[in-house]
Short mmCIF file of C-alpha atoms in Angstrom, two decimals:
data_model
loop_
_atom_site.label_atom_id
_atom_site.label_comp_id
_atom_site.label_asym_id
_atom_site.label_seq_id
_atom_site.Cartn_x
_atom_site.Cartn_y
_atom_site.Cartn_z
CA MET A 1 -12.14 -19.73 -7.87
CA ARG A 2 -14.43 -22.18 -6.05
CA GLN A 3 -16.14 -21.14 -2.86
CA VAL A 4 -17.62 -23.33 -0.14
CA THR A 5 -19.35 -22.02 2.95
CA LEU A 6 -17.77 -23.53 6.05
CA ILE A 7 -19.82 -21.65 8.61
CA ASP A 8 -23.03 -19.75 7.88
CA SER A 9 -24.32 -16.84 9.94
CA LYS A 10 -26.60 -18.98 12.15
CA LEU A 11 -23.80 -21.40 13.00
CA LEU A 12 -21.36 -18.52 13.51
CA HIS A 13 -23.70 -17.03 16.10
CA LEU A 14 -23.92 -20.39 17.89
CA ILE A 15 -20.15 -20.80 17.87
CA ILE A 16 -19.57 -17.32 19.30
CA THR A 17 -22.09 -18.09 22.06
CA ARG A 18 -20.41 -21.42 22.81
CA LEU A 19 -16.90 -19.94 22.89
CA SER A 20 -18.13 -17.18 25.22
CA CYS A 21 -19.67 -19.79 27.55
CA GLN A 22 -16.38 -21.68 27.63
CA LEU A 23 -14.52 -18.48 28.53
CA ILE A 24 -16.95 -17.75 31.37
CA GLU A 25 -16.60 -21.32 32.59
CA ASN A 26 -12.83 -20.90 32.92
CA HIS A 27 -12.53 -17.23 33.83
CA GLU A 28 -15.75 -16.48 35.77
CA ASP A 29 -15.93 -12.71 36.28
CA PHE A 30 -12.77 -11.84 34.30
CA SER A 31 -11.32 -10.00 37.29
CA ASN A 32 -7.78 -11.10 36.45
CA THR A 33 -8.32 -11.92 32.78
CA VAL A 34 -7.88 -9.69 29.76
CA ILE A 35 -8.88 -10.13 26.14
CA ILE A 36 -6.41 -9.26 23.38
CA GLY A 37 -7.48 -9.24 19.72
CA LEU A 38 -4.88 -9.78 17.02
CA GLN A 39 -4.69 -7.15 14.27
CA PRO A 40 -6.10 -6.91 11.75
CA ARG A 41 -8.67 -9.72 11.36
CA GLY A 42 -8.74 -11.13 14.89
CA VAL A 43 -10.07 -7.84 16.23
CA MET A 44 -13.47 -8.33 14.58
CA LEU A 45 -13.93 -11.69 16.30
CA ALA A 46 -12.61 -10.35 19.61
CA GLU A 47 -15.15 -7.51 19.52
CA ARG A 48 -17.99 -9.92 18.83
CA ILE A 49 -16.94 -12.18 21.69
CA LEU A 50 -16.59 -9.19 23.98
CA GLU A 51 -20.09 -8.03 23.06
CA GLN A 52 -21.45 -11.52 23.77
CA LEU A 53 -19.62 -11.72 27.12
CA LYS A 54 -20.97 -8.34 28.20
CA GLY A 55 -24.48 -9.56 27.45
CA MET A 56 -23.96 -12.70 29.50
CA GLN A 57 -21.97 -11.09 32.34
CA PRO A 58 -23.27 -7.51 32.55
CA LYS A 59 -21.43 -6.82 35.81
CA ALA A 60 -18.03 -7.98 34.63
CA ASN A 61 -15.57 -5.25 33.68
CA ILE A 62 -13.55 -6.93 30.97
CA ALA A 63 -10.23 -5.35 29.98
CA TYR A 64 -9.72 -5.37 26.21
CA GLY A 65 -6.81 -4.48 23.98
CA VAL A 66 -5.51 -5.08 20.47
CA VAL A 67 -2.00 -6.03 19.40
CA ASP A 68 -0.43 -5.77 15.97
CA PRO A 69 2.11 -8.51 15.23
CA THR A 70 3.69 -6.78 12.21
CA PHE A 71 6.90 -5.52 13.85
CA TYR A 72 7.59 -8.97 15.30
CA ARG A 73 6.99 -11.05 12.19
CA ASP A 74 9.72 -13.37 10.94
CA ASP A 75 9.00 -12.68 7.25
CA PHE A 76 9.92 -8.97 7.19
CA ARG A 77 11.96 -8.44 4.00
CA ILE A 78 11.01 -11.97 2.82
CA HIS A 79 7.30 -11.49 2.24
CA ASP A 80 6.46 -10.42 -1.34
CA LYS A 81 4.14 -7.67 -0.22
CA PRO A 82 5.01 -4.94 2.27
CA LEU A 83 4.03 -5.57 5.86
CA ILE A 84 2.13 -2.51 6.94
CA ALA A 85 1.53 -2.09 10.65
CA HIS A 86 -1.83 -1.54 12.32
CA LYS A 87 -2.67 -0.03 15.66
CA THR A 88 -1.55 -1.61 18.90
CA ASP A 89 -3.57 -0.47 21.89
CA ILE A 90 -3.10 -2.16 25.25
CA PRO A 91 -3.90 0.53 27.82
CA PHE A 92 -3.01 -1.64 30.83
CA SER A 93 -0.18 -3.84 32.11
CA LEU A 94 -0.32 -7.56 31.41
CA GLU A 95 1.85 -8.37 34.44
CA GLY A 96 0.31 -11.36 36.22
CA LYS A 97 -2.82 -11.36 34.03
CA HIS A 98 -4.44 -14.29 32.28
CA VAL A 99 -4.54 -13.33 28.61
CA ILE A 100 -7.06 -14.65 26.10
CA PHE A 101 -5.54 -14.18 22.69
CA ILE A 102 -8.07 -14.02 19.84
CA ASP A 103 -7.52 -14.48 16.10
CA ASP A 104 -9.85 -15.54 13.32
CA VAL A 105 -7.89 -18.28 11.54
CA LEU A 106 -5.00 -20.39 12.84
CA TYR A 107 -2.83 -21.63 9.98
CA THR A 108 0.98 -21.82 10.29
CA GLY A 109 1.08 -20.32 13.80
CA ARG A 110 3.64 -17.69 12.79
CA THR A 111 1.30 -14.74 13.27
CA ILE A 112 0.46 -15.96 16.76
CA ARG A 113 4.16 -16.32 17.57
CA ALA A 114 4.75 -12.72 16.47
CA GLY A 115 1.74 -11.54 18.46
CA LEU A 116 2.99 -13.34 21.58
CA GLU A 117 6.29 -11.52 21.32
CA GLY A 118 4.36 -8.26 20.91
CA ILE A 119 2.33 -8.64 24.10
CA MET A 120 5.38 -9.58 26.16
CA GLU A 121 6.40 -5.91 25.90
CA TYR A 122 3.49 -5.10 28.20
CA GLY A 123 4.54 -7.29 31.13
CA ARG A 124 4.79 -10.96 31.99
CA PRO A 125 1.33 -12.53 31.82
CA ALA A 126 0.40 -15.36 34.20
CA SER A 127 -0.85 -17.36 31.22
CA VAL A 128 -1.87 -16.95 27.59
CA GLU A 129 -4.66 -18.98 26.01
CA LEU A 130 -5.49 -18.94 22.32
CA LEU A 131 -9.00 -18.71 20.91
CA VAL A 132 -9.60 -19.06 17.18
CA LEU A 133 -12.70 -19.25 15.05
CA VAL A 134 -11.19 -21.64 12.49
CA GLU A 135 -8.31 -23.99 13.08
CA ARG A 136 -6.75 -25.38 9.90
CA ARG A 137 -5.49 -28.80 10.93
CA PHE A 138 -2.05 -30.28 10.20
CA THR A 139 -0.67 -27.01 8.79
CA ARG A 140 1.28 -25.72 11.77
CA GLU A 141 4.91 -24.71 11.27
CA LEU A 142 5.40 -23.92 14.95
CA PRO A 143 4.27 -25.73 18.12
CA ILE A 144 1.23 -23.52 18.75
CA GLU A 145 -2.20 -24.95 19.58
CA PRO A 146 -5.45 -23.21 20.50
CA ARG A 147 -7.41 -23.87 23.69
CA TYR A 148 -10.76 -22.69 22.28
CA VAL A 149 -11.72 -23.61 18.72
CA GLY A 150 -14.82 -22.60 16.73
CA LYS A 151 -14.33 -25.20 14.03
CA SER A 152 -11.47 -27.38 12.84
CA VAL A 153 -11.09 -27.83 9.10
CA ASP A 154 -8.87 -29.89 6.84
CA SER A 155 -7.62 -27.89 3.87
CA TYR A 156 -4.96 -27.79 1.20
CA ASP A 157 -2.22 -25.17 0.92
CA ASN A 158 -3.78 -23.64 -2.20
CA GLN A 159 -6.98 -22.95 -0.28
CA GLN A 160 -7.79 -19.93 1.78
CA VAL A 161 -10.13 -19.60 4.73
CA ARG A 162 -11.86 -16.24 4.70
CA VAL A 163 -13.90 -14.92 7.58
CA MET A 164 -16.46 -12.27 6.63
CA TRP A 165 -18.35 -9.96 8.95
CA LYS A 166 -21.58 -8.06 8.66
CA LYS A 167 -19.66 -4.99 9.85
CA ASP A 168 -17.63 -5.10 6.60
CA GLY A 169 -20.78 -4.86 4.51
CA GLY A 170 -21.52 -8.53 3.76
CA GLU A 171 -22.96 -11.15 6.05
CA ASP A 172 -21.40 -13.14 8.87
CA LYS A 173 -19.88 -16.28 7.38
CA VAL A 174 -16.70 -18.28 6.83
CA MET A 175 -15.75 -19.37 3.33
CA LEU A 176 -13.22 -21.86 1.99
CA LEU A 177 -11.76 -20.53 -1.26
CA THR A 178 -9.97 -22.80 -3.73
CA GLU A 179 -7.85 -21.29 -6.51
CA MET B 1 -2.91 -16.06 9.36
CA ASN B 2 -3.69 -12.47 8.51
CA THR B 3 -2.51 -12.53 4.94
CA MET B 4 -5.54 -11.04 3.23
CA LYS B 5 -5.06 -7.45 4.29
CA VAL B 6 -1.34 -7.68 3.60
CA THR B 7 -1.82 -8.50 -0.07
CA GLU B 8 -3.83 -5.32 -0.63
CA GLN B 9 -1.04 -3.10 0.63
CA ARG B 10 1.78 -1.35 -1.13
CA GLY B 11 5.12 -0.02 0.01
CA LEU B 12 7.13 3.09 -0.81
CA SER B 13 7.61 3.86 -4.51
CA VAL B 14 11.30 4.66 -3.98
CA LYS B 15 14.41 2.72 -2.97
CA HIS B 16 16.15 5.74 -1.42
CA LEU B 17 14.91 8.83 0.36
CA LEU B 18 16.91 11.47 -1.50
CA GLY B 19 14.38 14.26 -1.39
CA ILE B 20 10.69 14.98 -1.00
CA LYS B 21 10.59 15.84 -4.70
CA ASP B 22 10.76 12.12 -5.59
CA LEU B 23 7.93 11.06 -3.26
CA THR B 24 4.27 10.76 -4.15
CA ARG B 25 1.50 11.94 -1.88
CA ALA B 26 0.66 8.28 -1.19
CA ASP B 27 4.27 7.69 -0.07
CA ILE B 28 4.07 10.57 2.37
CA GLU B 29 0.74 9.39 3.73
CA LEU B 30 2.11 5.86 4.13
CA ILE B 31 5.08 7.21 6.08
CA PHE B 32 2.70 9.16 8.33
CA SER B 33 0.43 6.20 9.01
CA GLN B 34 3.43 4.04 9.93
CA ALA B 35 4.83 6.86 12.08
CA ASP B 36 1.54 6.78 14.03
CA GLU B 37 2.23 3.16 14.93
CA PHE B 38 5.83 3.91 15.87
CA LYS B 39 4.69 6.78 18.09
CA GLU B 40 2.66 4.23 20.00
CA VAL B 41 5.77 2.02 20.27
CA LEU B 42 7.71 4.99 21.70
CA ASP B 43 5.08 5.39 24.43
CA ARG B 44 5.46 1.80 25.63
CA PRO B 45 7.46 0.77 28.66
CA ILE B 46 9.76 -1.12 26.24
CA LYS B 47 10.31 1.30 23.36
CA LYS B 48 11.76 -1.15 20.89
CA VAL B 49 10.67 -3.58 18.19
CA PRO B 50 12.80 -6.29 16.60
CA SER B 51 11.90 -5.63 12.92
CA LEU B 52 15.36 -4.58 11.68
CA ARG B 53 17.52 -6.93 13.74
CA ASP B 54 19.26 -8.16 10.57
CA VAL B 55 19.91 -4.69 9.12
CA THR B 56 23.02 -2.58 9.63
CA VAL B 57 22.83 1.17 9.15
CA ALA B 58 25.77 3.54 8.78
CA ASN B 59 25.24 7.14 9.82
CA LEU B 60 27.68 9.21 7.80
CA PHE B 61 27.75 12.78 8.98
CA PHE B 62 30.14 14.85 6.90
CA GLU B 63 28.64 17.94 8.50
CA ASN B 64 27.93 18.73 12.13
CA SER B 65 24.60 17.75 13.59
CA THR B 66 23.21 17.04 17.03
CA ARG B 67 19.45 16.65 16.73
CA THR B 68 19.22 14.90 13.38
CA ARG B 69 22.02 12.50 14.15
CA LEU B 70 20.68 11.56 17.58
CA SER B 71 17.19 11.26 16.17
CA PHE B 72 18.32 8.90 13.39
CA GLU B 73 20.43 6.86 15.76
CA LEU B 74 17.56 6.48 18.22
CA ALA B 75 15.16 5.58 15.40
CA GLU B 76 17.55 2.88 14.17
CA LYS B 77 18.11 1.49 17.66
CA ARG B 78 14.39 1.44 18.44
CA LEU B 79 14.01 -0.75 15.33
CA SER B 80 16.82 -3.03 16.59
CA ALA B 81 19.14 -2.24 13.67
CA ASP B 82 22.90 -2.38 14.20
CA VAL B 83 24.30 1.11 13.97
CA VAL B 84 27.74 2.43 13.03
CA ASN B 85 28.51 6.11 13.29
CA PHE B 86 30.93 8.21 11.40
CA ALA B 87 31.80 11.85 11.76
CA ALA B 88 33.94 13.50 9.10
CA SER B 89 35.93 15.49 11.63
CA SER B 90 37.53 12.31 12.98
CA SER B 91 37.90 10.29 9.79
CA SER B 92 40.03 9.55 6.72
CA VAL B 93 38.11 12.19 4.74
CA LYS B 94 40.62 14.56 6.27
CA LYS B 95 43.36 12.51 4.58
CA GLY B 96 41.89 13.11 1.11
CA GLU B 97 39.67 10.07 0.53
CA THR B 98 36.79 10.59 -1.95
CA LEU B 99 33.15 10.21 -0.94
CA VAL B 100 32.59 7.07 -3.04
CA ASP B 101 35.74 5.45 -1.67
CA THR B 102 34.79 6.24 1.91
CA VAL B 103 31.33 4.84 1.46
CA ASN B 104 32.44 1.77 -0.50
CA ASN B 105 34.86 0.92 2.27
CA ILE B 106 32.06 1.15 4.79
CA LEU B 107 29.77 -0.94 2.59
CA ALA B 108 32.49 -3.59 2.25
CA MET B 109 31.85 -4.14 5.94
CA LYS B 110 28.31 -5.28 4.97
CA VAL B 111 26.22 -2.21 5.69
CA ASP B 112 22.68 -2.27 4.27
CA MET B 113 21.61 1.34 4.59
CA VAL B 114 23.37 4.68 4.66
CA VAL B 115 22.07 7.81 6.35
CA MET B 116 24.14 10.70 5.10
CA ARG B 117 24.52 14.39 5.74
CA HIS B 118 26.86 16.26 3.45
CA ALA B 119 27.70 19.89 2.74
CA SER B 120 27.40 19.48 -1.05
CA PRO B 121 23.98 19.69 -2.68
CA GLY B 122 23.31 16.47 -4.61
CA ALA B 123 25.73 14.34 -2.56
CA ALA B 124 23.00 11.81 -1.75
CA VAL B 125 21.86 11.52 -5.37
CA PHE B 126 25.46 11.13 -6.49
CA LEU B 127 26.02 8.35 -3.97
CA SER B 128 22.82 6.54 -4.96
CA ARG B 129 24.23 6.17 -8.49
CA HIS B 130 27.42 4.55 -7.25
CA ILE B 131 26.45 2.18 -4.46
CA GLU B 132 23.89 -0.55 -3.88
CA ALA B 133 22.72 0.29 -0.36
CA SER B 134 19.57 2.27 0.39
CA ILE B 135 20.34 5.91 1.09
CA VAL B 136 18.55 8.33 3.36
CA ASN B 137 19.44 11.96 2.80
CA ALA B 138 19.85 13.65 6.18
CA GLY B 139 20.58 17.01 4.55
CA ASP B 140 22.73 17.81 1.51
CA GLY B 141 23.97 21.37 1.46
CA THR B 142 21.25 23.83 0.44
CA HIS B 143 19.30 21.16 -1.48
CA GLU B 144 16.94 19.00 0.62
CA HIS B 145 16.39 17.73 4.16
CA PRO B 146 13.49 15.34 3.55
CA THR B 147 13.03 13.82 7.02
CA GLN B 148 12.81 17.30 8.56
CA ALA B 149 10.04 18.24 6.13
CA LEU B 150 8.23 14.98 6.85
CA LEU B 151 8.35 15.50 10.60
CA ASP B 152 7.26 19.13 10.20
CA ALA B 153 4.24 18.16 8.12
CA TYR B 154 3.52 15.25 10.48
CA SER B 155 3.56 17.66 13.43
CA ILE B 156 1.14 20.01 11.64
CA ARG B 157 -1.14 17.05 10.89
CA GLU B 158 -0.99 16.02 14.54
CA LYS B 159 -1.71 19.53 15.85
CA LEU B 160 -4.34 20.66 13.33
CA GLY B 161 -5.81 17.33 12.21
CA SER B 162 -4.63 17.58 8.62
CA VAL B 163 -2.27 19.45 6.31
CA GLU B 164 -4.69 19.82 3.40
CA GLY B 165 -5.91 23.38 3.01
CA LYS B 166 -3.77 24.76 5.84
CA LYS B 167 -1.80 27.96 5.33
CA VAL B 168 1.86 27.68 6.25
CA VAL B 169 4.40 30.48 6.15
CA ILE B 170 8.12 29.74 6.17
CA VAL B 171 10.00 32.71 7.56
CA GLY B 172 13.69 33.55 7.30
CA ASP B 173 16.66 32.53 5.25
CA ILE B 174 14.96 30.67 2.39
CA THR B 175 17.96 30.94 0.02
CA HIS B 176 20.31 28.93 2.20
CA SER B 177 17.77 26.58 3.70
CA ARG B 178 17.30 22.95 2.67
CA VAL B 179 14.51 22.74 5.24
CA ALA B 180 12.56 25.39 3.33
CA ILE B 181 12.78 23.62 -0.03
CA SER B 182 11.85 20.22 1.38
CA ASN B 183 9.00 21.78 3.35
CA ILE B 184 7.64 23.51 0.27
CA TYR B 185 7.60 20.25 -1.71
CA CYS B 186 6.09 18.28 1.14
CA LEU B 187 3.39 20.78 2.10
CA LYS B 188 2.39 21.39 -1.52
CA LYS B 189 2.08 17.65 -2.16
CA LEU B 190 -0.19 17.37 0.84
CA GLY B 191 -2.41 20.19 -0.38
CA ALA B 192 -1.33 23.04 1.91
CA GLU B 193 -0.94 26.67 0.84
CA VAL B 194 2.62 27.86 1.32
CA MET B 195 4.10 31.33 1.66
CA VAL B 196 7.72 32.32 2.16
CA CYS B 197 8.62 35.47 4.05
CA GLY B 198 11.96 37.20 4.52
CA PRO B 199 14.16 39.99 3.25
CA THR B 200 14.51 40.14 -0.56
CA THR B 201 18.14 39.10 -0.29
CA LEU B 202 17.25 35.81 1.42
CA ILE B 203 14.44 34.76 -0.93
CA PRO B 204 15.58 33.05 -4.14
CA LYS B 205 14.47 34.59 -7.43
CA HIS B 206 11.66 32.72 -9.22
CA ILE B 207 10.65 30.83 -6.08
CA GLU B 208 7.02 31.52 -7.13
CA SER B 209 7.55 28.81 -9.76
CA LEU B 210 7.29 26.27 -6.93
CA GLY B 211 3.75 27.49 -6.33
CA VAL B 212 4.41 29.55 -3.23
CA LYS B 213 3.44 33.09 -2.31
CA VAL B 214 6.12 35.61 -1.40
CA GLU B 215 5.69 38.24 1.31
CA HIS B 216 8.24 40.60 2.76
CA ASN B 217 6.18 41.90 5.67
CA LEU B 218 6.19 39.54 8.64
CA ARG B 219 2.98 40.84 10.20
CA SER B 220 1.01 40.40 6.97
CA ALA B 221 2.42 36.89 6.58
CA LEU B 222 1.49 35.94 10.13
CA GLU B 223 -2.03 37.35 9.77
CA TRP B 224 -2.47 35.15 6.70
CA CYS B 225 -1.18 31.85 8.08
CA ASP B 226 -2.29 29.02 10.37
CA VAL B 227 1.28 27.86 10.98
CA ALA B 228 4.55 29.80 11.02
CA ASN B 229 7.78 27.87 10.55
CA MET B 230 10.57 30.16 11.76
CA LEU B 231 13.91 29.24 10.20
CA ARG B 232 17.34 29.95 11.54
CA ILE B 233 19.68 32.36 9.75
CA GLN B 234 22.21 30.01 8.16
CA LEU B 235 25.32 32.05 8.85
CA GLU B 236 27.57 29.07 8.09
CA ARG B 237 26.17 28.75 4.56
CA GLN B 238 26.15 32.42 3.64
CA ASP B 239 28.99 33.57 1.43
CA ALA B 240 31.70 35.30 3.36
CA GLY B 241 31.85 39.01 2.75
CA VAL B 242 28.29 39.24 1.39
CA ALA B 243 25.96 41.26 3.57
CA TYR B 244 22.46 39.81 3.16
CA PHE B 245 21.11 42.12 5.86
CA PRO B 246 22.69 45.01 7.78
CA SER B 247 22.90 43.29 11.18
CA LEU B 248 21.37 40.46 13.19
CA ARG B 249 19.70 43.07 15.36
CA GLU B 250 18.00 44.66 12.38
CA TYR B 251 16.99 41.26 11.01
CA SER B 252 15.51 40.39 14.36
CA MET B 253 13.53 43.64 14.49
CA GLN B 254 12.07 43.06 11.01
CA TYR B 255 11.66 39.29 10.93
CA GLY B 256 11.93 38.10 14.53
CA LEU B 257 8.78 36.82 16.23
CA ASP B 258 8.23 38.04 19.76
CA LYS B 259 5.39 37.58 22.20
CA ALA B 260 3.94 41.04 21.62
CA LEU B 261 3.61 40.38 17.87
CA LEU B 262 2.23 36.88 18.46
CA ASN B 263 -0.40 38.15 20.91
CA SER B 264 -1.44 41.00 18.62
CA LEU B 265 -2.51 38.63 15.82
CA SER B 266 -6.19 38.13 15.18
CA LYS B 267 -5.98 34.32 15.65
CA LYS B 268 -3.84 31.79 17.49
CA ILE B 269 -1.24 30.46 15.09
CA VAL B 270 1.04 27.45 15.56
CA VAL B 271 4.75 28.25 15.83
CA MET B 272 7.39 25.82 14.58
CA HIS B 273 11.17 25.83 14.41
CA PRO B 274 13.44 23.12 12.99
CA GLY B 275 16.21 23.90 15.49
CA PRO B 276 18.77 24.81 16.58
CA ILE B 277 17.12 28.02 17.80
CA ASN B 278 19.00 31.28 17.97
CA ARG B 279 16.91 32.63 20.82
CA GLY B 280 16.32 36.34 20.43
CA VAL B 281 17.06 36.34 16.69
CA GLU B 282 14.29 34.54 14.76
CA ILE B 283 12.10 33.95 17.82
CA THR B 284 12.26 35.08 21.40
CA SER B 285 12.40 32.67 24.34
CA ASP B 286 8.86 33.37 25.51
CA VAL B 287 7.53 32.45 22.04
CA ALA B 288 9.66 29.30 21.80
CA ASP B 289 8.39 28.17 25.21
CA SER B 290 4.76 29.29 24.74
CA ASP B 291 1.77 26.96 24.38
CA GLN B 292 1.50 27.91 20.69
CA SER B 293 4.94 26.47 20.00
CA ILE B 294 5.23 22.82 18.92
CA ILE B 295 9.02 22.84 18.70
CA LEU B 296 9.54 19.96 21.13
CA ASP B 297 6.70 17.96 19.54
CA GLN B 298 8.63 18.27 16.28
CA VAL B 299 11.68 16.72 17.94
CA GLU B 300 9.61 13.94 19.49
CA ASN B 301 7.86 13.18 16.20
CA GLY B 302 11.23 13.16 14.44
CA VAL B 303 12.12 9.78 15.90
CA ALA B 304 8.80 8.17 14.93
CA VAL B 305 8.90 9.61 11.40
CA ARG B 306 12.49 8.46 10.88
CA MET B 307 11.58 5.00 12.18
CA ALA B 308 8.81 4.88 9.59
CA VAL B 309 11.15 5.96 6.78
CA ILE B 310 13.84 3.43 7.69
CA TYR B 311 11.30 0.65 8.23
CA LEU B 312 9.61 1.25 4.87
CA LEU B 313 12.90 1.52 2.96
CA ALA B 314 14.21 -1.65 4.61
CA GLN B 315 11.00 -3.33 3.49
CA ASN B 316 12.04 -2.69 -0.11
CA MET B 317 15.39 -4.40 0.37
CA LYS B 318 14.74 -8.11 0.11
CA ARG B 319 16.67 -10.35 2.46
CA GLY B 320 19.20 -12.13 0.26
#
């Protein structure tokens, strides 16, 4: 397996700062905006962004939740491996809210579609925007595009983009793995 | 795409849920962790997920049931499965059709999963050898009632934090109880200490071979335990003409749990009952409705646990 570093820890920090600035630019004090992290990997990024936003906007009270797309996936009973659910925790209504949806890697768009269906159970949001750390270009199987992108990459199907976090025991970085 | 975590995970080791005996500890823990997620679903304004929209489940109840049947039906509907119900009292079984024929006819209508309750021990195992669909045993005679044991252990885990190391006494008619056997298997697999308590006539010989303690004095058993699971006297399963105890009144005096006894114990124990309760026989009303009772939590958890079982079994049936 060949490994290439797409984003190192210094660049990752810069990207998280930039994405946070873009969110503040569009949502100001987050009074009617909520952040939803996608289980399992998007949550790590969402927490980092949240931390950054709190540092930049100490007075803002930003509502945060996590959604698990497992029960809404379209590959249940097709996927080779079992789809095991993670926690969903949205302790507020999404009715009329602007939702910022956060995941680490955007590939086919199917996980996002499932996640969108999941959050609709919590009310009808005014809008949903997608933020991703890595967008894999030209690989979408559904018409889903992000509004905020950390980095766009071109990759083959046999490659995998892996986001690693310090919290998991390694260092903050994004790798491109080739089988 | 969140594929990385998915590849590390495993599903249930079985195709059917015939009894707790066939499950591994990892299976039981997987069912519990999925039930946690389904409990959250059941607390939402919209208590439904679309996972099983392409699955049809037949509930075959050859024996009467209210709670279990409703619980299974709700679990299936909350998962968006299509559900067909069957009760033996209003069916062709009365006309002499065999079990395999009845079920094969239902399967010919493209049913993917069968939830069955039957009066004969081993009915679910028998069926699993003859048909392709996944089978969930919802109680087969005096053999097993696996989902009840799972929801009981899940409720203990929820109330006390874990099952490992806890002391559980099962009180009452152990001989005729499928709940008792399934509970013993389940609790032992999860590392609990188990005791059975009842009159000699209602405790099977050699039950110690399952690794349980036997006690005939209710007070001693209750002083020992953290959790008491009070079973119903299974009058409908006891052989006619055999007197297992002199009278219900005497049974109740020896093995019934009332508030005075509960309050006189040296610690606060958790009281469980699989239902239906014969109030005033195995437990009195004030015990059933006390803050130490988790009887209604058991019922609530039943739906989430059954959702987890059906979801995980469906996972093992590939879409063809």
